[in-house]
Short mmCIF file of C-alpha atoms in Angstrom, two decimals:
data_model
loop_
_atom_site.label_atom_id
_atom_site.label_comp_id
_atom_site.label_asym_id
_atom_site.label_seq_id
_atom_site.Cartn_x
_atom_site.Cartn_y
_atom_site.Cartn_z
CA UNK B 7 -14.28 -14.08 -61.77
CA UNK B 8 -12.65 -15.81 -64.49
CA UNK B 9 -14.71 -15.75 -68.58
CA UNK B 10 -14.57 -18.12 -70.49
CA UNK B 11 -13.33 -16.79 -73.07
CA UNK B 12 -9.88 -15.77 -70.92
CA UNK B 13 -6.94 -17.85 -71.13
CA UNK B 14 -6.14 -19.86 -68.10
CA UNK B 15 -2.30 -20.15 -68.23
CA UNK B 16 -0.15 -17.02 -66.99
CA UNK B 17 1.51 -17.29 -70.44
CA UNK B 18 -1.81 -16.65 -72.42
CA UNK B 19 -3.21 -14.18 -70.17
CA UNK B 20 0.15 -12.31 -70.34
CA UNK B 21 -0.33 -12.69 -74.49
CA UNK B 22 -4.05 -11.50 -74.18
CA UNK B 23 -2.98 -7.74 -71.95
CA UNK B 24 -0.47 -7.30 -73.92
CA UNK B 25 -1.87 -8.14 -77.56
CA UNK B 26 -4.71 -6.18 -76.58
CA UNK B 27 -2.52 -2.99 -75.97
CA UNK B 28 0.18 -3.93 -79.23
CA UNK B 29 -3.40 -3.71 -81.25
CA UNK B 30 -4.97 -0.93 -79.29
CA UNK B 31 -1.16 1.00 -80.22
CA UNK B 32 -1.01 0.20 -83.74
CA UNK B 33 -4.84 1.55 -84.38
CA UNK B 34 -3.66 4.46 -83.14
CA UNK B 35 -0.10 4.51 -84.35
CA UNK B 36 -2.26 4.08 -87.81
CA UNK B 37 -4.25 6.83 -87.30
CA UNK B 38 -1.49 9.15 -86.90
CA UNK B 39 -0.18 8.03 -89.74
CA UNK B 40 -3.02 7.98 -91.82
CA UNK B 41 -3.01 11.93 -91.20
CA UNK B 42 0.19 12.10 -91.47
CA UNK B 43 0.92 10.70 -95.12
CA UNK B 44 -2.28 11.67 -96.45
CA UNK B 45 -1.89 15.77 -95.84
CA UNK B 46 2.22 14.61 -97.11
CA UNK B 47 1.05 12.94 -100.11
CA UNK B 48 -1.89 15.61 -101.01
CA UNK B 49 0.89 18.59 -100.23
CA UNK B 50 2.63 16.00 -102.49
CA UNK B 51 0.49 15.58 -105.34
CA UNK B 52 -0.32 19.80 -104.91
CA UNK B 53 2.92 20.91 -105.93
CA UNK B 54 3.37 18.41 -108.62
CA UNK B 55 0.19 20.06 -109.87
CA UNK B 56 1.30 23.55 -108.98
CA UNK B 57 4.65 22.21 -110.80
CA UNK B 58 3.01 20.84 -114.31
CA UNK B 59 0.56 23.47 -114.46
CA UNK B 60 3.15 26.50 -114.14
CA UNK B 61 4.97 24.43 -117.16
CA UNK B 62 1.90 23.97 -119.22
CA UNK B 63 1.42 27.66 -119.05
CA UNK B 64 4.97 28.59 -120.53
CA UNK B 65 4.14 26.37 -123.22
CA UNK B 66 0.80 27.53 -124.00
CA UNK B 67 2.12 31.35 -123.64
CA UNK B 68 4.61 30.35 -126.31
CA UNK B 69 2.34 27.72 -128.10
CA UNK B 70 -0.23 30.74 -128.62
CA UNK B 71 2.25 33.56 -129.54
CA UNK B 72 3.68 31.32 -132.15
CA UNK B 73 -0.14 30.53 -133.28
CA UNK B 74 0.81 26.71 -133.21
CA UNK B 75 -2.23 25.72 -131.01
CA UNK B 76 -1.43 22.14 -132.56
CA UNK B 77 1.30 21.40 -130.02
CA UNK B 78 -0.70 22.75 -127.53
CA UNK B 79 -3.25 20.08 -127.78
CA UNK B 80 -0.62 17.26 -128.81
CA UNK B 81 1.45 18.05 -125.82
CA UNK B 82 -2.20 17.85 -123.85
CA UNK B 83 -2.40 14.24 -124.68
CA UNK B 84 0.58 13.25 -124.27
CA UNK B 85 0.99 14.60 -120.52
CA UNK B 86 -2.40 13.30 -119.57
CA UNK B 87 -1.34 9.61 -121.30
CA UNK B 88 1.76 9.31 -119.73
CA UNK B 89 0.63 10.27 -116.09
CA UNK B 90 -2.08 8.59 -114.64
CA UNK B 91 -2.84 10.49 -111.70
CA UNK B 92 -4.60 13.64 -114.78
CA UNK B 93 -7.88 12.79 -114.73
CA UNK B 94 -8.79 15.83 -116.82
CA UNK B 95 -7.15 18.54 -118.66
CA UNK B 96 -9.00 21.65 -119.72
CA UNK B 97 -6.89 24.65 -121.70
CA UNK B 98 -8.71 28.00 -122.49
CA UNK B 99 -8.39 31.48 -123.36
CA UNK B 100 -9.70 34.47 -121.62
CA UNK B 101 -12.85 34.40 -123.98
CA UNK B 102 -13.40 30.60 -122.97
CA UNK B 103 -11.89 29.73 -126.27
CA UNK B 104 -10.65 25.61 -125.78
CA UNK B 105 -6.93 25.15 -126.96
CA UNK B 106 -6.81 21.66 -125.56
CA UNK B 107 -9.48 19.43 -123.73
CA UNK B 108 -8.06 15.97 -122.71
CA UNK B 109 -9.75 13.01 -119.95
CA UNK B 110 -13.52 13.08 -118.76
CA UNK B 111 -14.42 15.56 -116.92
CA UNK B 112 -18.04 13.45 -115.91
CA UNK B 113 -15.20 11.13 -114.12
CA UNK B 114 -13.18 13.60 -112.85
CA UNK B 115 -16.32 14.72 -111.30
CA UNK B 116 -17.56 11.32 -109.33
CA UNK B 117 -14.27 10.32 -107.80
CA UNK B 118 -11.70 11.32 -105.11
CA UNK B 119 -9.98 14.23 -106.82
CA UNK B 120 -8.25 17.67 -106.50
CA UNK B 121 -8.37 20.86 -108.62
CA UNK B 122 -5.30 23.07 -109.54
CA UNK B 123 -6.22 26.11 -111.69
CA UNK B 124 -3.32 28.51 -113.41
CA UNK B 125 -3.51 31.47 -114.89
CA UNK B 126 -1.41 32.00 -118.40
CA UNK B 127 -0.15 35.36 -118.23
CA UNK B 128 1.38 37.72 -120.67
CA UNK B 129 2.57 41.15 -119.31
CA UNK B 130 1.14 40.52 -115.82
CA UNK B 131 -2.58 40.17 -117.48
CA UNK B 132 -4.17 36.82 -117.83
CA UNK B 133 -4.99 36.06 -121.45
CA UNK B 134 -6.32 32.55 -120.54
CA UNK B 135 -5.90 29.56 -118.02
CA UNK B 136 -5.07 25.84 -117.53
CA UNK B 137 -7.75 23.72 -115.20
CA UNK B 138 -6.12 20.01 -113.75
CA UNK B 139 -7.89 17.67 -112.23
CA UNK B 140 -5.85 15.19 -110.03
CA UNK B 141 -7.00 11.70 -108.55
CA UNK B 142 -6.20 11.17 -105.27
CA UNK B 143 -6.11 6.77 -105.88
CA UNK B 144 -2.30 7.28 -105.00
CA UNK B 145 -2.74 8.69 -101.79
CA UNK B 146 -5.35 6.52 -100.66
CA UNK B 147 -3.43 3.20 -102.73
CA UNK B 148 -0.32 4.00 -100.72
CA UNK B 149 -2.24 4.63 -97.34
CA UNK B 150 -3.66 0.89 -97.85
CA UNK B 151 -0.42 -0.29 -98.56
CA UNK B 152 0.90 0.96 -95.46
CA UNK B 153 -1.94 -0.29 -93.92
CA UNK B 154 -1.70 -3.97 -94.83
CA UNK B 155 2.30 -3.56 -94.16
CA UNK B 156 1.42 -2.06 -90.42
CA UNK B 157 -1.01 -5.30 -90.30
CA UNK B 158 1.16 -7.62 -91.24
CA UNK B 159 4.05 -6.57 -88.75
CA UNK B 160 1.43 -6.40 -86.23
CA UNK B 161 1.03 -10.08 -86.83
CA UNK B 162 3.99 -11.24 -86.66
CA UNK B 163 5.23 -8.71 -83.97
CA UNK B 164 1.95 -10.50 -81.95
CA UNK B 165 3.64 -13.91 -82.93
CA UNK B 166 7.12 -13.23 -82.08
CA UNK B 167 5.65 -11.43 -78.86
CA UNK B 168 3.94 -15.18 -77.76
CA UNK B 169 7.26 -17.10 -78.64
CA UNK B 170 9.35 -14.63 -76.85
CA UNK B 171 6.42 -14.46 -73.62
CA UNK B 172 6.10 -18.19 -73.47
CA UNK B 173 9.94 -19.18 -73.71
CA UNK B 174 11.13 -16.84 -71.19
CA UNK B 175 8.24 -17.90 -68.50
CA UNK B 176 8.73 -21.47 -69.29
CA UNK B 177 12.53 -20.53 -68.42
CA UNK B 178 12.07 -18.36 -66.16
CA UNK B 179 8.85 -19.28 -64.11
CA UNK B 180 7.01 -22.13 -65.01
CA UNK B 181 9.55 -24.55 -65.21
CA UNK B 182 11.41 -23.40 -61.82
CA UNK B 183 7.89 -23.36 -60.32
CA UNK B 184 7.13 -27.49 -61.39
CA UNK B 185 10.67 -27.89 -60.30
CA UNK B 186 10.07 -26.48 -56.84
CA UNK B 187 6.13 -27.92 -56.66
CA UNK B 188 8.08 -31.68 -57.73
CA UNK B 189 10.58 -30.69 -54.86
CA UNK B 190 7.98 -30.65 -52.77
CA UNK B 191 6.60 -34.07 -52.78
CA UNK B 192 7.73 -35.68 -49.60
CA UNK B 193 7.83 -38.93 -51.38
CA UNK B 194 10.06 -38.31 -53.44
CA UNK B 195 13.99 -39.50 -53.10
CA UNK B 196 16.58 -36.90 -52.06
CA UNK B 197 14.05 -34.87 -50.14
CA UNK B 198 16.20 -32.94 -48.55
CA UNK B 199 18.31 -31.74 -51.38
CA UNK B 200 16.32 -29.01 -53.10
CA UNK B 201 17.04 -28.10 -56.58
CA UNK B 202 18.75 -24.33 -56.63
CA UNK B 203 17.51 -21.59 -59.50
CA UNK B 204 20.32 -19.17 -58.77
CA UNK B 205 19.57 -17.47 -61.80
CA UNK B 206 16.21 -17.02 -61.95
CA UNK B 207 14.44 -13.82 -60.79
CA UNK B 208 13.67 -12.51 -57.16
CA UNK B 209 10.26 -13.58 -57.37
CA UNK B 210 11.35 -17.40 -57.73
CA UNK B 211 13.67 -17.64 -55.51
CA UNK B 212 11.45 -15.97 -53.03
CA UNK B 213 9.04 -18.77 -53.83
CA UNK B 214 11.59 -21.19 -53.78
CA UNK B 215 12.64 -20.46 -50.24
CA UNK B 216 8.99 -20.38 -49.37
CA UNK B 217 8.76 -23.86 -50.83
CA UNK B 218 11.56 -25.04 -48.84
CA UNK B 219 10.52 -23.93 -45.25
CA UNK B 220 7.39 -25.36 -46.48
CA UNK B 221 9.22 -28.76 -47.41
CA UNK B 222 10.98 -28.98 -44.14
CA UNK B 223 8.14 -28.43 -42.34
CA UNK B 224 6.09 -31.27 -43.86
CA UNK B 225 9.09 -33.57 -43.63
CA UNK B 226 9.16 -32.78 -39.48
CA UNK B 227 5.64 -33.35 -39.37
CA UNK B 228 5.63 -36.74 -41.37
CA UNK B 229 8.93 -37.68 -39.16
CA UNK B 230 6.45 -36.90 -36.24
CA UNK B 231 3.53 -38.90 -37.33
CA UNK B 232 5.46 -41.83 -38.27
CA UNK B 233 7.16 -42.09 -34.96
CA UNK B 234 3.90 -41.52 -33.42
CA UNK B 235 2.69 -44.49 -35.18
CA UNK B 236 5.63 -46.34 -34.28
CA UNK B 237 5.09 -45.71 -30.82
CA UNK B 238 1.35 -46.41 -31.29
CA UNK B 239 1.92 -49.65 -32.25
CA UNK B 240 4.22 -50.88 -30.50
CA UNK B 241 2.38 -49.56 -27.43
CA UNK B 242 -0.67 -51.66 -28.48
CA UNK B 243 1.41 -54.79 -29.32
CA UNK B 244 2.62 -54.25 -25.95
CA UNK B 245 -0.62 -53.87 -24.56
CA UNK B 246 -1.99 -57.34 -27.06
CA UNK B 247 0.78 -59.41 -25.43
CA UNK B 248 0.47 -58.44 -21.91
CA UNK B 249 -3.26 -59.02 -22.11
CA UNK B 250 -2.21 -62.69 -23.48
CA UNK B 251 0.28 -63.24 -20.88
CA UNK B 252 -2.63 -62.69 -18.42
CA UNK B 253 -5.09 -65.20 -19.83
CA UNK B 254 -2.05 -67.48 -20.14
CA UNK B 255 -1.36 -66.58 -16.21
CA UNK B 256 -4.87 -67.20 -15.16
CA UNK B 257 -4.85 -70.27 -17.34
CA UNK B 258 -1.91 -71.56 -15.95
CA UNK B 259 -3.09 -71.11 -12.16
CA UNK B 260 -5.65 -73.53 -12.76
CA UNK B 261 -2.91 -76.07 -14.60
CA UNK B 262 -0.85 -75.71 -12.37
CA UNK B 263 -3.69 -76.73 -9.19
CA UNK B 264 -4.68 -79.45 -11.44
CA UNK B 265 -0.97 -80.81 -11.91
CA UNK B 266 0.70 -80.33 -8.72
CA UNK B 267 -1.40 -83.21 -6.80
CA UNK B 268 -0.35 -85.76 -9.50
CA UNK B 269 3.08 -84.67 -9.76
CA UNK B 270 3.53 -84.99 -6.17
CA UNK B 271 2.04 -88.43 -5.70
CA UNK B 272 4.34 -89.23 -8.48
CA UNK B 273 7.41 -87.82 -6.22
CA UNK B 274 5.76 -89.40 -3.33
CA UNK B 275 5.95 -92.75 -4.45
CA UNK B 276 9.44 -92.84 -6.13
CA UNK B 277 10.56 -91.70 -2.93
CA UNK B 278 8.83 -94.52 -1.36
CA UNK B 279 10.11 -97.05 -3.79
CA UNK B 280 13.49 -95.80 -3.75
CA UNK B 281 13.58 -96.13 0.00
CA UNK B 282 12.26 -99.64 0.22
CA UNK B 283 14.02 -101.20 -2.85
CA UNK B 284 17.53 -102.85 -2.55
CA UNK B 285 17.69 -103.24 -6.23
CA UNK B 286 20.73 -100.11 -7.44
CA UNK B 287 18.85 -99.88 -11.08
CA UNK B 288 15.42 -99.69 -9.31
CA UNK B 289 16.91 -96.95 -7.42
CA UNK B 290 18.40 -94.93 -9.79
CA UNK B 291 15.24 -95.15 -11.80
CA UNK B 292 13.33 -93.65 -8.54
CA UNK B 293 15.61 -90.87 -8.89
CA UNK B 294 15.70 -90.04 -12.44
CA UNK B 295 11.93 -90.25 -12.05
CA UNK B 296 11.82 -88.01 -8.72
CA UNK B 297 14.13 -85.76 -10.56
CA UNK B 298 11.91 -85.05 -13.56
CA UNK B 299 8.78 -84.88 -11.60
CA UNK B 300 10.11 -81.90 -9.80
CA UNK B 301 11.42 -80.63 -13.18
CA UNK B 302 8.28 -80.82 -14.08
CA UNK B 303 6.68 -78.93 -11.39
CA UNK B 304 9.13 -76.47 -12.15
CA UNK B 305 7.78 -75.95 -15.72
CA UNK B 306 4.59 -75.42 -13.87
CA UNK B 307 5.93 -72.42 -12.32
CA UNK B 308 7.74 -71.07 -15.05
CA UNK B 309 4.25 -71.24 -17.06
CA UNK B 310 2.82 -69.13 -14.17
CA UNK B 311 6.03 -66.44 -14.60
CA UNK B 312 5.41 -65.65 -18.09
CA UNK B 313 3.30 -63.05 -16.79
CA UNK B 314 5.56 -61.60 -14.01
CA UNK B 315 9.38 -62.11 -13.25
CA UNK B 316 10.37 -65.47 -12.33
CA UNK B 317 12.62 -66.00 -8.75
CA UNK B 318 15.45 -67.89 -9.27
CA UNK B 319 17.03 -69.76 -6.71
CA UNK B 320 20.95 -69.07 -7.26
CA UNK B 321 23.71 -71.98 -6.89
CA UNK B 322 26.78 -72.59 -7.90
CA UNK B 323 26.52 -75.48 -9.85
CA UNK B 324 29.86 -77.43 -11.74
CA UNK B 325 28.48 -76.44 -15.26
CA UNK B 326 30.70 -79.52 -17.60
CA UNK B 327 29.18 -81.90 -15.23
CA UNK B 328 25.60 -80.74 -15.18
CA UNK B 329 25.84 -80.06 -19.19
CA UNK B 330 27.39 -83.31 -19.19
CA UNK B 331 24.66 -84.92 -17.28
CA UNK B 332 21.50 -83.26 -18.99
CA UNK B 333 23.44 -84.12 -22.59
CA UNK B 334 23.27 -87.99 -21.35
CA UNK B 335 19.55 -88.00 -20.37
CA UNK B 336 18.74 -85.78 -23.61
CA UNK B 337 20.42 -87.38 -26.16
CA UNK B 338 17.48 -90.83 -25.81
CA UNK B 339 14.88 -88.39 -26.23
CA UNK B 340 16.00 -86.29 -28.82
CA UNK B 341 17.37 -88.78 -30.92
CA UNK B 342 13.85 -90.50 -31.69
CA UNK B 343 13.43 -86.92 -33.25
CA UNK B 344 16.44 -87.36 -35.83
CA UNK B 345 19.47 -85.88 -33.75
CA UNK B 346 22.68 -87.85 -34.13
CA UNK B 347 25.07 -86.15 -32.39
CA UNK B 348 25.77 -83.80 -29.25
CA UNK B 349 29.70 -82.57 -29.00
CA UNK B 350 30.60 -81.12 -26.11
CA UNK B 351 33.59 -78.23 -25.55
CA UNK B 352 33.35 -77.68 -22.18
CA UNK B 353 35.95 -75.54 -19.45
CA UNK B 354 35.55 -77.48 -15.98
CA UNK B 355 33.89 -74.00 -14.22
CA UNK B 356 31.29 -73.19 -12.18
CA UNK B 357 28.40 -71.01 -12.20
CA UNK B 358 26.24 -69.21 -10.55
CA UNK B 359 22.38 -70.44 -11.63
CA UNK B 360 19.05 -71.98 -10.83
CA UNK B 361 19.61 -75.66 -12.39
CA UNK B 362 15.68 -76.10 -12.46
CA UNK B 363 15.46 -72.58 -14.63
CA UNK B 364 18.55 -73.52 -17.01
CA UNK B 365 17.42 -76.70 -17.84
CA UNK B 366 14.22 -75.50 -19.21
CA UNK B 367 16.30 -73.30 -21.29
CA UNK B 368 18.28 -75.87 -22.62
CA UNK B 369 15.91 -77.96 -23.02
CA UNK B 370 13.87 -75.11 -25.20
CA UNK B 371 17.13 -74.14 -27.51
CA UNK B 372 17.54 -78.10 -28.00
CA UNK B 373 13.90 -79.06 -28.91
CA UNK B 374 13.98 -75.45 -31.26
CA UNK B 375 17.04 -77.20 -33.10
CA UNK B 376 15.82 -80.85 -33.28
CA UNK B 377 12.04 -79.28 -34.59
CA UNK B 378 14.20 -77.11 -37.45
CA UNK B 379 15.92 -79.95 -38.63
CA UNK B 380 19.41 -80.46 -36.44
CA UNK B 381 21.31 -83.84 -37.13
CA UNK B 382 24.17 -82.30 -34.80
CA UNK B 383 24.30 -80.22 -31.97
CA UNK B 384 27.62 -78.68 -30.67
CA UNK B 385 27.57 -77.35 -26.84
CA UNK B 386 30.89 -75.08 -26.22
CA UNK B 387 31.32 -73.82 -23.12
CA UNK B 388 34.44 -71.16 -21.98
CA UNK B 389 35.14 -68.66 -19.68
CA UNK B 390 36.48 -64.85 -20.33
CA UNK B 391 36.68 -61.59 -18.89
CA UNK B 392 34.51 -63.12 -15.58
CA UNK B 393 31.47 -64.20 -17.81
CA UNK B 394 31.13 -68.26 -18.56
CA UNK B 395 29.70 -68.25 -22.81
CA UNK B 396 28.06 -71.33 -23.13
CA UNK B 397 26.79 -71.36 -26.79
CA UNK B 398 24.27 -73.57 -28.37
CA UNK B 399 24.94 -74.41 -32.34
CA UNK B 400 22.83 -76.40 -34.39
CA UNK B 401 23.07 -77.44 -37.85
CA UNK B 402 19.31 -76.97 -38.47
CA UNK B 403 17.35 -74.95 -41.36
CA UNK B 404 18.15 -71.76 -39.11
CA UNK B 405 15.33 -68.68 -38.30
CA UNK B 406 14.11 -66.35 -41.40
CA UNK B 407 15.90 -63.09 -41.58
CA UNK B 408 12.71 -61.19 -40.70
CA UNK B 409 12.34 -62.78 -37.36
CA UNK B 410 16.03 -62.76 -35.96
CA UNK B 411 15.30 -59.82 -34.51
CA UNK B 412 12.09 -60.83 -33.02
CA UNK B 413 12.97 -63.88 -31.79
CA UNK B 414 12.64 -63.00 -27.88
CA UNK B 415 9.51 -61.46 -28.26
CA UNK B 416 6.22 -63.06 -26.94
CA UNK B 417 4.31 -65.11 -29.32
CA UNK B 418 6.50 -64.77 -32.17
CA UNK B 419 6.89 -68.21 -33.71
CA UNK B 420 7.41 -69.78 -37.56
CA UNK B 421 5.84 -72.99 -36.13
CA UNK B 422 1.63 -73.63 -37.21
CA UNK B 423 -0.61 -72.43 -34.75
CA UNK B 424 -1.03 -76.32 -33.44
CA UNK B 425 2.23 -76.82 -32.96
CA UNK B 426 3.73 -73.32 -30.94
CA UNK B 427 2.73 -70.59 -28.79
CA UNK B 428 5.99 -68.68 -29.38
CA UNK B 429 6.49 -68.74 -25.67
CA UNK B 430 9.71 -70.51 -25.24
CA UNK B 431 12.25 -68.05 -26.22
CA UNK B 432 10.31 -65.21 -24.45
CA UNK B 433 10.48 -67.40 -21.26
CA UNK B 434 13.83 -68.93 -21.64
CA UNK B 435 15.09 -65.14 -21.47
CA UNK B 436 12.52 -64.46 -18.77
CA UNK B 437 14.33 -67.43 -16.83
CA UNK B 438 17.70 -66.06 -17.38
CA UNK B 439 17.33 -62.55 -16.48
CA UNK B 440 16.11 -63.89 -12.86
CA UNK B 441 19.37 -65.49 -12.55
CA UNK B 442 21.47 -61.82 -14.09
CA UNK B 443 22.28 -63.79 -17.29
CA UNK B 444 20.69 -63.26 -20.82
CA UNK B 445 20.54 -65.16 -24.20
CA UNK B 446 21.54 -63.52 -27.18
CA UNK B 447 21.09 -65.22 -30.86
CA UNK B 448 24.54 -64.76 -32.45
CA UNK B 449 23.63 -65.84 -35.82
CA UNK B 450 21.32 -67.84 -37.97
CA UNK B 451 21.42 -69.05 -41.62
CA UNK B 452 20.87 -72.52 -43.07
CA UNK B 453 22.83 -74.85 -41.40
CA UNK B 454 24.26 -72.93 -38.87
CA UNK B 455 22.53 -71.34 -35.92
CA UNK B 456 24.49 -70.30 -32.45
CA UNK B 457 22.44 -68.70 -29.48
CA UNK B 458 24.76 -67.96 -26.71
CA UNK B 459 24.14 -67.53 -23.04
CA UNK B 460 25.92 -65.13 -21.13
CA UNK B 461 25.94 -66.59 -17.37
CA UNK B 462 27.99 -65.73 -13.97
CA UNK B 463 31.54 -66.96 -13.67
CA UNK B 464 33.22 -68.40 -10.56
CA UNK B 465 36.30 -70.51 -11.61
CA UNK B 466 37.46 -72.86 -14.94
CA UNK B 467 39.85 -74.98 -16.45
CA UNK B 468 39.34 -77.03 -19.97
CA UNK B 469 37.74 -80.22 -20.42
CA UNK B 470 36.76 -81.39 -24.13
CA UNK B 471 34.45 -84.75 -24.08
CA UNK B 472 32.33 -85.73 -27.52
CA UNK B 473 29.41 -88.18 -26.61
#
């Protein structure tokens, strides 16, 4: 349990332990020496005493022999004057006779002092003595001193202590430690290039390879997730457009009921009128209109395979003549729409195809051009390897990047929702992989699109026609 009075960084809880025990070391340190130099100055002080008093005596010996008790006194003064550690001076004879009295004795006797008593001897017999009184304000002056310098070091030894403490665990620990925690972050770029600390202690890089397992592992488990989402998703959109394609189905079941019987009264009576009429151009109306009411009826179907594989029903068909052909009843149409221009490249070849099936194709990649803007549409057509190419290019506003790779998908579409169903590509592939071909978009960007179909080959030669 944490106080509050505790630091909460590593650095000032280190700097708290280990103040606590620099303090807790000096007290005692300065106890020591407290002992220490006092009983050294005292022992000091003592002999000094010891020292002066032994000299005093000579002089007093001599002093009193002589009968000049003046210098006795004079020289009294004079020491206690000059040294100010004498608090009091007291000279006497045997019969308590006072040669010299110096300082005040009522002082001596209140503060911190020491005695030192001599005996002045003549002939090994005392004839008087010499009484100093010392102050001890040295001893305990230069004990504070050394005091105040011990607490002053402290200070700064506690100061110096923090700088060094805090430099060498933002070097050493905290910084490699933010390093390795902003290492970490699985957002962040260059994950998988972690930041080496070769020189930092065993602890770090224990916690740096820690860190890294610990990266790698959230980086496989992210990898996992977002696949797993990936797969979700697509799964449901899968799962969306399949559920579309069967309302469409059952939608179309019913259209297709409903639009059969007219369609084939429609082909009904063409044929009728065709096969009563002498007039040619009456005829060949009949037909064109026979022909497109069974195209027709094919479109029916192909609305009903959207939501299972179409059958095709394979011939070989003379593909320049049927491109040719489809171009020629096209063109009218599609030129009421703003198209000037269809050029046609074609190799004389034949295929292998449903014509019903790859006319609704066409038909899809020409109205997609003509809706996106086309003035010109080029229709090449060449043979290579065994696979006929027959590529569509328009000159139109071309699809967004974004949805070039989408194109061929169900319901994806750039047209409003009143104009498109995003059907037609989806289909028009549908249609060709019934008859073993496919449709590729070979690139798109304003003013140029190609889609290419890849179809089955049977023979060729060149034939270039422009309409």
């Amino acid at each position: 349990m944490r106080h509050r009075w505790q630091p909460k960084t590593l650095s000032g809880l280190l700097n708290l332990y280990l103040g606590l025990g620099l303090t807790l070391f000096t007290l005692l340190a300065g106890v020591f020496l407290h002992v220490i130099v006092s009983h050294t100055l005292e022992d000091t002080l003592r002999d000094k005493a010891q020292a002066l008093s032994q000299q005093l005596a000579v002089m007093t010996l001599d002093s009193v022999l002589m009968r000049d008790y003046v210098v006795i006194e004079r020289f009294a003064e004079d020491l206690v004057r000059q040294s100010n550690d004498i608090l009091f001076l007291h000279i006497q004879t045997i019969d308590g006779e006072t040669l010299a009295k110096v300082g005040d004795d009522q002082r001596a006797s209140t503060i911190a002092h020491f005695h030192q008593t001599t005996p002045i001897l003549f002939m090994q017999r005392s004839i008087g003595e010499i009484q100093l009184v010392y102050s001890r304000d040295l001893v305990e002056q230069t004990f504070k001193q050394i005091m105040l310098f011990a607490l002053g070091g402290l200070l700064v030894l506690l100061g110096l202590q923090s700088w060094l403490i805090r430099r060498l665990l933002a070097a050493k620990l905290i910084h490699p430690i933010e390093q390795l925690l902003a290492n970490l972050n699985p957002l962040k770029q260059a994950l998988n290039q972690a930041e080496a600390f070769p020189d930092q202690p065993v602890e770090v890089l224990g916690l740096q390879t820690i860190f890294n397992q610990l990266k790698q592992d959230i980086n496989k488990h992210i990898k996992a997730l977002e696949q797993a989402h990936s797969l979700s998703n697509k799964m449901v959109e899968k799962l969306n457009d399949g559920q579309r394609l069967a309302a469409i189905g059952q939608m179309a079941a019913g259209l297709a009921h409903n639009l059969n019987t007219p369609l084939a009264t429609i082909i009904g009576y063409s044929q009728m009128v065709y096969s009563t009429s002498d007039d040619d151009a009456i005829k060949k109306r009949m037909q064109i209109i026979e022909r497109q009411a069974k195209t027709s009826a094919e479109v029916v179907k192909s609305l009903l395979n959207a939501s299972r594989a179409p059958n095709a029903n394979l011939s070989e068909l003379q593909a320049s003549d049927y491109l040719d052909s489809f171009c020629k009843l096209l063109k009218p149409i599609l030129k009421q729409k703003g198209l000037q221009t269809i050029k046609l490249d074609l190799e004389s070849i034949k295929i292998s195809a449903d014509g019903g099936l790859l006319e609704q194709v066409l038909f899809n990649l020409f109205g997609n051009a003509v809706e996106a803007g086309a003035t010109e549409i080029h229709v090449k057509l060449n043979a290579q390897n065994n696979q006929a190419w027959l590529s569509i290019i328009d000159n139109g506003a071309g699809i967004p990047p974004d949805l070039q790779s989408e194109v061929f998908k169900a319901f994806v579409t750039t047209k409003p929702s009143h104009q498109g169903t995003g059907l037609g590509l989806f289909m028009a592939n549908q249609m060709l992989n019934s008859m073993h071909a496919h449709l590729e978009l070979i690139t798109s960007k304003p003013g140029y699109t190609e889609f290419r179909l890849y179809l089955n080959l049977a023979q060729a030669h060149t034939k270039d026609k422009v309409l």
